Amino acid sequence: KNDGNINIVSMFFSIEKDFIYAVYMNGNIGKFNVSDLSQALFTILTNNTNLILKGKSIPNSNVFATVSNDNKMRTWRIEQNSGIKQLNTFESHGDYVLSLDFSNDNRLAFTGSKDQTIKIWSIDNGELITTINLKSNSIFDISHSKIGNKFVTCSGDGYILA
């Protein structure tokens, strides 16, 4: 249900699985009770003035990440007092960041961008580990395999790369 915010781009469960967080394109985060999705319990303002294009939680933690049209990924922690705290900002892409995923051990983040690159980051310290130049088209989605050390991407030119 629309709680006054519009354009939900991502949703994820709380670590306890009793709440759902909705990431809105306008940068707000809504918290919903799983037993009643009709209205947000509250909305958290991130003070982010950029368009959020995707959000994803790190499994089994209170940390999630967002990517946006300012070419950055940000990590956030859900606080006990129902607020959130920004942890890190990851900067290196040359255009909108459209997709993200995490490694099996939750220590690496993978981001895909309109700049035709995939970046691999350390979640712990925010360091850029490597850049993969695909020279194809915008990277619309990226998914890390839960088995092994591989990921797949899809891009605007219609190709799926593994």
Short mmCIF file of N, CA and C in Angstrom, two decimals, residues 2-158:
data_model
loop_
_atom_site.label_atom_id
_atom_site.label_comp_id
_atom_site.label_asym_id
_atom_site.label_seq_id
_atom_site.Cartn_x
_atom_site.Cartn_y
_atom_site.Cartn_z
N ASN A 2 0.44 2.29 -0.64
CA ASN A 2 1.17 3.54 -0.70
C ASN A 2 1.06 4.26 0.64
N ASP A 3 2.18 4.50 1.30
CA ASP A 3 2.18 5.17 2.60
C ASP A 3 2.60 6.64 2.47
N GLY A 4 2.44 7.22 1.29
CA GLY A 4 2.84 8.60 1.08
C GLY A 4 4.12 8.70 0.28
N ASN A 5 4.92 7.67 0.32
CA ASN A 5 6.11 7.58 -0.52
C ASN A 5 5.70 6.86 -1.80
N ILE A 6 6.47 7.04 -2.84
CA ILE A 6 6.14 6.36 -4.08
C ILE A 6 7.38 5.66 -4.61
N ASN A 7 7.16 4.77 -5.54
CA ASN A 7 8.23 4.08 -6.25
C ASN A 7 9.14 3.26 -5.34
N ILE A 8 8.62 2.16 -4.83
CA ILE A 8 9.44 1.22 -4.07
C ILE A 8 10.36 0.53 -5.06
N VAL A 9 11.67 0.57 -4.81
CA VAL A 9 12.63 -0.06 -5.71
C VAL A 9 13.16 -1.38 -5.17
N SER A 10 13.07 -1.60 -3.86
CA SER A 10 13.55 -2.84 -3.26
C SER A 10 12.87 -3.05 -1.92
N MET A 11 12.79 -4.33 -1.52
CA MET A 11 12.27 -4.67 -0.20
C MET A 11 13.10 -5.80 0.38
N PHE A 12 13.19 -5.86 1.71
CA PHE A 12 13.90 -6.95 2.35
C PHE A 12 13.37 -7.15 3.76
N PHE A 13 13.53 -8.36 4.29
CA PHE A 13 13.11 -8.69 5.64
C PHE A 13 14.14 -8.23 6.66
N SER A 14 13.65 -7.90 7.86
CA SER A 14 14.56 -7.63 8.97
C SER A 14 15.25 -8.92 9.36
N ILE A 15 16.32 -8.81 10.13
CA ILE A 15 17.06 -10.00 10.55
C ILE A 15 16.17 -10.94 11.36
N GLU A 16 15.21 -10.39 12.10
CA GLU A 16 14.29 -11.20 12.89
C GLU A 16 13.13 -11.74 12.06
N LYS A 17 12.99 -11.29 10.81
CA LYS A 17 11.96 -11.70 9.87
C LYS A 17 10.55 -11.22 10.25
N ASP A 18 10.42 -10.29 11.21
CA ASP A 18 9.10 -9.82 11.59
C ASP A 18 8.75 -8.46 10.98
N PHE A 19 9.70 -7.84 10.30
CA PHE A 19 9.46 -6.57 9.63
C PHE A 19 9.96 -6.63 8.20
N ILE A 20 9.36 -5.83 7.36
CA ILE A 20 9.82 -5.66 5.99
C ILE A 20 10.21 -4.20 5.83
N TYR A 21 11.37 -3.97 5.25
CA TYR A 21 11.83 -2.62 4.95
C TYR A 21 11.65 -2.39 3.45
N ALA A 22 11.07 -1.26 3.11
CA ALA A 22 10.89 -0.87 1.71
C ALA A 22 11.82 0.30 1.42
N VAL A 23 12.59 0.18 0.35
CA VAL A 23 13.49 1.26 -0.07
C VAL A 23 12.78 2.01 -1.20
N TYR A 24 12.56 3.30 -0.97
CA TYR A 24 11.87 4.13 -1.95
C TYR A 24 12.87 4.87 -2.82
N MET A 25 12.48 5.11 -4.05
CA MET A 25 13.34 5.83 -4.98
C MET A 25 13.74 7.21 -4.45
N ASN A 26 12.88 7.84 -3.65
CA ASN A 26 13.17 9.18 -3.13
C ASN A 26 14.16 9.18 -1.97
N GLY A 27 14.66 8.00 -1.60
CA GLY A 27 15.68 7.92 -0.54
C GLY A 27 15.14 7.55 0.82
N ASN A 28 13.83 7.48 0.99
CA ASN A 28 13.27 7.11 2.27
C ASN A 28 13.23 5.59 2.43
N ILE A 29 13.14 5.15 3.69
CA ILE A 29 13.04 3.74 4.02
C ILE A 29 11.78 3.57 4.86
N GLY A 30 10.88 2.69 4.45
CA GLY A 30 9.67 2.42 5.22
C GLY A 30 9.80 1.10 5.95
N LYS A 31 9.28 1.05 7.17
CA LYS A 31 9.29 -0.19 7.96
C LYS A 31 7.85 -0.67 8.13
N PHE A 32 7.60 -1.92 7.72
CA PHE A 32 6.26 -2.49 7.77
C PHE A 32 6.26 -3.73 8.65
N ASN A 33 5.20 -3.92 9.42
CA ASN A 33 5.00 -5.14 10.19
C ASN A 33 4.55 -6.23 9.22
N VAL A 34 5.16 -7.39 9.28
CA VAL A 34 4.83 -8.48 8.36
C VAL A 34 3.35 -8.86 8.46
N SER A 35 2.77 -8.77 9.64
CA SER A 35 1.37 -9.16 9.82
C SER A 35 0.38 -8.11 9.33
N ASP A 36 0.86 -6.89 9.03
CA ASP A 36 -0.04 -5.84 8.54
C ASP A 36 0.73 -4.91 7.61
N LEU A 37 0.63 -5.18 6.32
CA LEU A 37 1.37 -4.39 5.34
C LEU A 37 0.59 -3.18 4.85
N SER A 38 -0.54 -2.88 5.48
CA SER A 38 -1.40 -1.82 4.98
C SER A 38 -0.83 -0.42 5.17
N GLN A 39 0.03 -0.25 6.17
CA GLN A 39 0.60 1.08 6.40
C GLN A 39 1.96 0.94 7.08
N ALA A 40 2.88 1.78 6.67
CA ALA A 40 4.22 1.76 7.27
C ALA A 40 4.14 2.15 8.74
N LEU A 41 4.90 1.43 9.57
CA LEU A 41 4.98 1.80 10.99
C LEU A 41 5.64 3.17 11.12
N PHE A 42 6.62 3.40 10.31
CA PHE A 42 7.27 4.71 10.23
C PHE A 42 8.12 4.75 8.98
N THR A 43 8.51 5.94 8.62
CA THR A 43 9.38 6.14 7.47
C THR A 43 10.64 6.81 7.96
N ILE A 44 11.77 6.28 7.55
CA ILE A 44 13.07 6.82 7.92
C ILE A 44 13.56 7.71 6.79
N LEU A 45 13.93 8.92 7.12
CA LEU A 45 14.47 9.83 6.12
C LEU A 45 15.98 9.68 6.10
N THR A 46 16.55 9.39 4.93
CA THR A 46 17.99 9.18 4.84
C THR A 46 18.75 10.46 4.54
N ASN A 47 18.05 11.55 4.29
CA ASN A 47 18.68 12.81 3.87
C ASN A 47 19.49 12.63 2.59
N ASN A 48 19.13 11.64 1.83
CA ASN A 48 19.77 11.39 0.54
C ASN A 48 18.92 12.06 -0.53
N THR A 49 19.47 13.00 -1.24
CA THR A 49 18.70 13.74 -2.25
C THR A 49 18.79 13.11 -3.63
N ASN A 50 19.47 11.99 -3.75
CA ASN A 50 19.61 11.31 -5.03
C ASN A 50 18.54 10.23 -5.19
N LEU A 51 18.32 9.83 -6.42
CA LEU A 51 17.36 8.76 -6.68
C LEU A 51 17.99 7.42 -6.34
N ILE A 52 17.35 6.68 -5.45
CA ILE A 52 17.81 5.33 -5.12
C ILE A 52 17.30 4.40 -6.22
N LEU A 53 18.19 3.64 -6.82
CA LEU A 53 17.82 2.76 -7.92
C LEU A 53 17.67 1.31 -7.50
N LYS A 54 18.30 0.93 -6.37
CA LYS A 54 18.17 -0.43 -5.85
C LYS A 54 18.68 -0.45 -4.43
N GLY A 55 18.13 -1.34 -3.64
CA GLY A 55 18.61 -1.58 -2.28
C GLY A 55 18.64 -3.07 -2.04
N LYS A 56 19.55 -3.49 -1.19
CA LYS A 56 19.66 -4.93 -0.90
C LYS A 56 20.25 -5.10 0.48
N SER A 57 19.69 -6.05 1.25
CA SER A 57 20.23 -6.30 2.58
C SER A 57 21.35 -7.33 2.51
N ILE A 58 22.28 -7.20 3.43
CA ILE A 58 23.31 -8.21 3.60
C ILE A 58 22.69 -9.31 4.46
N PRO A 59 22.63 -10.55 3.97
CA PRO A 59 21.96 -11.62 4.71
C PRO A 59 22.47 -11.75 6.15
N ASN A 60 21.52 -12.00 7.05
CA ASN A 60 21.80 -12.24 8.46
C ASN A 60 22.52 -11.09 9.15
N SER A 61 22.17 -9.88 8.75
CA SER A 61 22.75 -8.71 9.42
C SER A 61 21.74 -7.57 9.39
N ASN A 62 22.02 -6.51 10.09
CA ASN A 62 21.20 -5.31 10.07
C ASN A 62 21.76 -4.27 9.11
N VAL A 63 22.56 -4.70 8.16
CA VAL A 63 23.20 -3.79 7.21
C VAL A 63 22.58 -4.00 5.83
N PHE A 64 22.36 -2.89 5.15
CA PHE A 64 21.89 -2.97 3.77
C PHE A 64 22.64 -1.93 2.95
N ALA A 65 22.52 -2.05 1.64
CA ALA A 65 23.21 -1.12 0.74
C ALA A 65 22.20 -0.56 -0.25
N THR A 66 22.48 0.65 -0.72
CA THR A 66 21.69 1.27 -1.77
C THR A 66 22.63 1.77 -2.86
N VAL A 67 22.13 1.80 -4.09
CA VAL A 67 22.87 2.39 -5.21
C VAL A 67 21.98 3.46 -5.82
N SER A 68 22.64 4.48 -6.42
CA SER A 68 21.86 5.63 -6.84
C SER A 68 22.41 6.31 -8.08
N ASN A 69 21.70 7.35 -8.47
CA ASN A 69 22.05 8.08 -9.69
C ASN A 69 23.20 9.06 -9.49
N ASP A 70 23.80 9.08 -8.31
CA ASP A 70 25.00 9.91 -8.11
C ASP A 70 26.27 9.09 -8.25
N ASN A 71 26.14 7.89 -8.85
CA ASN A 71 27.28 7.02 -9.16
C ASN A 71 27.88 6.35 -7.93
N LYS A 72 27.13 6.23 -6.85
CA LYS A 72 27.68 5.71 -5.58
C LYS A 72 26.84 4.57 -5.02
N MET A 73 27.50 3.76 -4.19
CA MET A 73 26.83 2.79 -3.34
C MET A 73 27.05 3.26 -1.91
N ARG A 74 26.02 3.11 -1.09
CA ARG A 74 26.14 3.44 0.32
C ARG A 74 25.70 2.24 1.16
N THR A 75 26.37 2.04 2.30
CA THR A 75 25.92 1.01 3.23
C THR A 75 25.34 1.71 4.45
N TRP A 76 24.33 1.05 5.04
CA TRP A 76 23.57 1.59 6.16
C TRP A 76 23.37 0.50 7.19
N ARG A 77 23.24 0.87 8.45
CA ARG A 77 22.91 -0.09 9.50
C ARG A 77 21.60 0.33 10.14
N ILE A 78 20.71 -0.62 10.33
CA ILE A 78 19.45 -0.38 11.03
C ILE A 78 19.75 -0.38 12.52
N GLU A 79 19.42 0.71 13.19
CA GLU A 79 19.73 0.89 14.60
C GLU A 79 18.57 0.37 15.48
N GLN A 80 18.86 0.06 16.72
CA GLN A 80 17.85 -0.41 17.66
C GLN A 80 16.74 0.61 17.90
N ASN A 81 17.06 1.89 17.82
CA ASN A 81 16.08 2.95 18.09
C ASN A 81 15.22 3.26 16.87
N SER A 82 15.16 2.34 15.93
CA SER A 82 14.36 2.47 14.71
C SER A 82 14.89 3.51 13.74
N GLY A 83 16.13 3.88 13.89
CA GLY A 83 16.76 4.76 12.92
C GLY A 83 17.74 4.00 12.06
N ILE A 84 18.42 4.70 11.20
CA ILE A 84 19.49 4.09 10.42
C ILE A 84 20.72 4.98 10.48
N LYS A 85 21.86 4.37 10.28
CA LYS A 85 23.12 5.09 10.29
C LYS A 85 23.87 4.75 9.02
N GLN A 86 24.33 5.78 8.31
CA GLN A 86 25.14 5.52 7.12
C GLN A 86 26.52 5.08 7.57
N LEU A 87 27.03 3.99 6.97
CA LEU A 87 28.33 3.45 7.34
C LEU A 87 29.42 3.90 6.38
N ASN A 88 29.25 3.63 5.09
CA ASN A 88 30.28 3.95 4.10
C ASN A 88 29.65 4.44 2.82
N THR A 89 30.43 5.19 2.07
CA THR A 89 30.08 5.59 0.71
C THR A 89 31.16 5.05 -0.21
N PHE A 90 30.75 4.35 -1.25
CA PHE A 90 31.66 3.71 -2.19
C PHE A 90 31.60 4.49 -3.50
N GLU A 91 32.71 5.14 -3.86
CA GLU A 91 32.73 6.00 -5.04
C GLU A 91 33.79 5.56 -6.02
N SER A 92 33.40 5.35 -7.29
CA SER A 92 34.36 5.09 -8.35
C SER A 92 33.69 4.98 -9.71
N HIS A 93 32.40 4.68 -9.74
CA HIS A 93 31.70 4.54 -11.01
C HIS A 93 31.61 5.89 -11.71
N GLY A 94 31.56 5.85 -13.04
CA GLY A 94 31.48 7.07 -13.83
C GLY A 94 30.06 7.43 -14.26
N ASP A 95 29.08 6.63 -13.84
CA ASP A 95 27.69 6.90 -14.21
C ASP A 95 26.79 6.18 -13.19
N TYR A 96 25.48 6.28 -13.38
CA TYR A 96 24.52 5.69 -12.44
C TYR A 96 24.92 4.26 -12.07
N VAL A 97 24.78 3.92 -10.79
CA VAL A 97 24.95 2.54 -10.35
C VAL A 97 23.56 1.91 -10.32
N LEU A 98 23.39 0.83 -11.07
CA LEU A 98 22.06 0.25 -11.29
C LEU A 98 21.82 -1.05 -10.54
N SER A 99 22.89 -1.74 -10.14
CA SER A 99 22.70 -3.06 -9.55
C SER A 99 23.75 -3.35 -8.49
N LEU A 100 23.41 -4.28 -7.59
CA LEU A 100 24.37 -4.71 -6.57
C LEU A 100 24.02 -6.09 -6.06
N ASP A 101 25.04 -6.76 -5.55
CA ASP A 101 24.87 -8.04 -4.88
C ASP A 101 26.06 -8.23 -3.95
N PHE A 102 26.00 -9.28 -3.13
CA PHE A 102 27.04 -9.55 -2.15
C PHE A 102 27.59 -10.95 -2.33
N SER A 103 28.84 -11.14 -1.94
CA SER A 103 29.46 -12.47 -1.99
C SER A 103 28.84 -13.37 -0.93
N ASN A 104 29.12 -14.66 -1.05
CA ASN A 104 28.57 -15.65 -0.11
C ASN A 104 28.94 -15.36 1.33
N ASP A 105 30.15 -14.85 1.56
CA ASP A 105 30.59 -14.57 2.93
C ASP A 105 30.25 -13.15 3.37
N ASN A 106 29.55 -12.41 2.53
CA ASN A 106 29.10 -11.03 2.81
C ASN A 106 30.24 -10.06 3.03
N ARG A 107 31.43 -10.38 2.55
CA ARG A 107 32.58 -9.49 2.72
C ARG A 107 32.83 -8.63 1.48
N LEU A 108 32.25 -9.03 0.34
CA LEU A 108 32.43 -8.29 -0.91
C LEU A 108 31.09 -7.82 -1.44
N ALA A 109 31.11 -6.66 -2.08
CA ALA A 109 29.95 -6.17 -2.81
C ALA A 109 30.32 -6.06 -4.28
N PHE A 110 29.36 -6.36 -5.13
CA PHE A 110 29.52 -6.23 -6.58
C PHE A 110 28.53 -5.18 -7.04
N THR A 111 28.99 -4.19 -7.78
CA THR A 111 28.09 -3.17 -8.32
C THR A 111 28.23 -3.13 -9.83
N GLY A 112 27.10 -2.91 -10.49
CA GLY A 112 27.07 -2.77 -11.94
C GLY A 112 26.52 -1.40 -12.29
N SER A 113 27.06 -0.81 -13.35
CA SER A 113 26.76 0.59 -13.64
C SER A 113 26.42 0.83 -15.10
N LYS A 114 25.84 1.98 -15.31
CA LYS A 114 25.59 2.48 -16.66
C LYS A 114 26.91 2.77 -17.37
N ASP A 115 28.01 2.89 -16.61
CA ASP A 115 29.33 3.15 -17.21
C ASP A 115 29.98 1.89 -17.80
N GLN A 116 29.23 0.78 -17.86
CA GLN A 116 29.66 -0.47 -18.46
C GLN A 116 30.74 -1.19 -17.67
N THR A 117 30.77 -0.96 -16.36
CA THR A 117 31.75 -1.64 -15.51
C THR A 117 31.06 -2.35 -14.35
N ILE A 118 31.77 -3.35 -13.85
CA ILE A 118 31.44 -4.01 -12.59
C ILE A 118 32.58 -3.67 -11.63
N LYS A 119 32.23 -3.26 -10.44
CA LYS A 119 33.22 -2.97 -9.40
C LYS A 119 33.05 -4.00 -8.29
N ILE A 120 34.17 -4.43 -7.73
CA ILE A 120 34.16 -5.34 -6.59
C ILE A 120 34.78 -4.59 -5.41
N TRP A 121 34.03 -4.54 -4.32
CA TRP A 121 34.39 -3.73 -3.15
C TRP A 121 34.53 -4.58 -1.90
N SER A 122 35.36 -4.13 -0.97
CA SER A 122 35.41 -4.70 0.37
C SER A 122 34.34 -4.00 1.21
N ILE A 123 33.41 -4.77 1.76
CA ILE A 123 32.37 -4.18 2.62
C ILE A 123 33.00 -3.64 3.90
N ASP A 124 34.00 -4.33 4.43
CA ASP A 124 34.61 -3.94 5.71
C ASP A 124 35.22 -2.55 5.69
N ASN A 125 35.99 -2.24 4.66
CA ASN A 125 36.71 -0.97 4.68
C ASN A 125 36.36 -0.04 3.51
N GLY A 126 35.46 -0.46 2.63
CA GLY A 126 35.05 0.39 1.52
C GLY A 126 36.04 0.47 0.38
N GLU A 127 37.09 -0.33 0.42
CA GLU A 127 38.13 -0.29 -0.60
C GLU A 127 37.67 -0.92 -1.90
N LEU A 128 38.00 -0.27 -3.02
CA LEU A 128 37.74 -0.84 -4.34
C LEU A 128 38.80 -1.90 -4.61
N ILE A 129 38.37 -3.13 -4.85
CA ILE A 129 39.31 -4.22 -5.07
C ILE A 129 39.69 -4.32 -6.54
N THR A 130 38.69 -4.28 -7.42
CA THR A 130 38.98 -4.34 -8.86
C THR A 130 37.81 -3.81 -9.66
N THR A 131 38.11 -3.48 -10.90
CA THR A 131 37.10 -3.04 -11.87
C THR A 131 37.16 -3.95 -13.08
N ILE A 132 35.99 -4.41 -13.52
CA ILE A 132 35.89 -5.21 -14.73
C ILE A 132 35.20 -4.35 -15.78
N ASN A 133 35.90 -4.08 -16.86
CA ASN A 133 35.35 -3.28 -17.96
C ASN A 133 34.69 -4.21 -18.96
N LEU A 134 33.40 -4.08 -19.15
CA LEU A 134 32.68 -4.96 -20.07
C LEU A 134 32.54 -4.36 -21.46
N LYS A 135 32.57 -3.05 -21.57
CA LYS A 135 32.48 -2.37 -22.87
C LYS A 135 31.30 -2.86 -23.69
N SER A 136 30.20 -3.15 -23.02
CA SER A 136 29.04 -3.63 -23.75
C SER A 136 27.89 -2.64 -23.66
N ASN A 137 27.34 -2.48 -22.47
CA ASN A 137 26.20 -1.60 -22.27
C ASN A 137 25.99 -1.48 -20.77
N SER A 138 24.99 -0.74 -20.37
CA SER A 138 24.68 -0.59 -18.95
C SER A 138 24.46 -1.95 -18.30
N ILE A 139 24.98 -2.13 -17.08
CA ILE A 139 24.82 -3.37 -16.33
C ILE A 139 23.56 -3.23 -15.49
N PHE A 140 22.45 -3.85 -15.94
CA PHE A 140 21.17 -3.70 -15.28
C PHE A 140 21.00 -4.57 -14.05
N ASP A 141 21.66 -5.72 -14.04
CA ASP A 141 21.54 -6.58 -12.86
C ASP A 141 22.80 -7.42 -12.73
N ILE A 142 23.08 -7.78 -11.49
CA ILE A 142 24.23 -8.63 -11.18
C ILE A 142 23.80 -9.57 -10.06
N SER A 143 24.20 -10.82 -10.17
CA SER A 143 23.84 -11.80 -9.16
C SER A 143 25.04 -12.71 -8.90
N HIS A 144 25.41 -12.83 -7.63
CA HIS A 144 26.51 -13.69 -7.24
C HIS A 144 25.97 -15.08 -6.94
N SER A 145 26.64 -16.10 -7.44
CA SER A 145 26.23 -17.48 -7.23
C SER A 145 26.42 -17.87 -5.78
N LYS A 146 25.42 -18.56 -5.23
CA LYS A 146 25.54 -19.05 -3.86
C LYS A 146 26.39 -20.32 -3.81
N ILE A 147 26.73 -20.84 -4.99
CA ILE A 147 27.62 -22.00 -5.09
C ILE A 147 28.83 -21.57 -5.91
N GLY A 148 29.98 -21.57 -5.31
CA GLY A 148 31.18 -21.20 -6.04
C GLY A 148 31.44 -19.70 -6.02
N ASN A 149 32.35 -19.29 -6.86
CA ASN A 149 32.80 -17.91 -6.86
C ASN A 149 32.54 -17.28 -8.23
N LYS A 150 31.29 -17.27 -8.66
CA LYS A 150 30.93 -16.74 -9.96
C LYS A 150 29.77 -15.77 -9.82
N PHE A 151 29.63 -14.90 -10.79
CA PHE A 151 28.45 -14.05 -10.84
C PHE A 151 28.01 -13.92 -12.29
N VAL A 152 26.74 -13.55 -12.46
CA VAL A 152 26.20 -13.31 -13.79
C VAL A 152 25.68 -11.88 -13.85
N THR A 153 25.70 -11.32 -15.04
CA THR A 153 25.19 -9.97 -15.25
C THR A 153 24.30 -9.97 -16.49
N CYS A 154 23.42 -9.01 -16.54
CA CYS A 154 22.67 -8.76 -17.78
C CYS A 154 22.80 -7.28 -18.08
N SER A 155 22.84 -6.99 -19.37
CA SER A 155 23.10 -5.61 -19.77
C SER A 155 22.11 -5.15 -20.82
N GLY A 156 22.18 -3.86 -21.12
CA GLY A 156 21.25 -3.25 -22.05
C GLY A 156 21.35 -3.74 -23.48
N ASP A 157 22.42 -4.47 -23.81
CA ASP A 157 22.54 -4.99 -25.17
C ASP A 157 21.91 -6.38 -25.30
N GLY A 158 21.29 -6.86 -24.21
CA GLY A 158 20.59 -8.14 -24.27
C GLY A 158 21.42 -9.34 -23.92
#
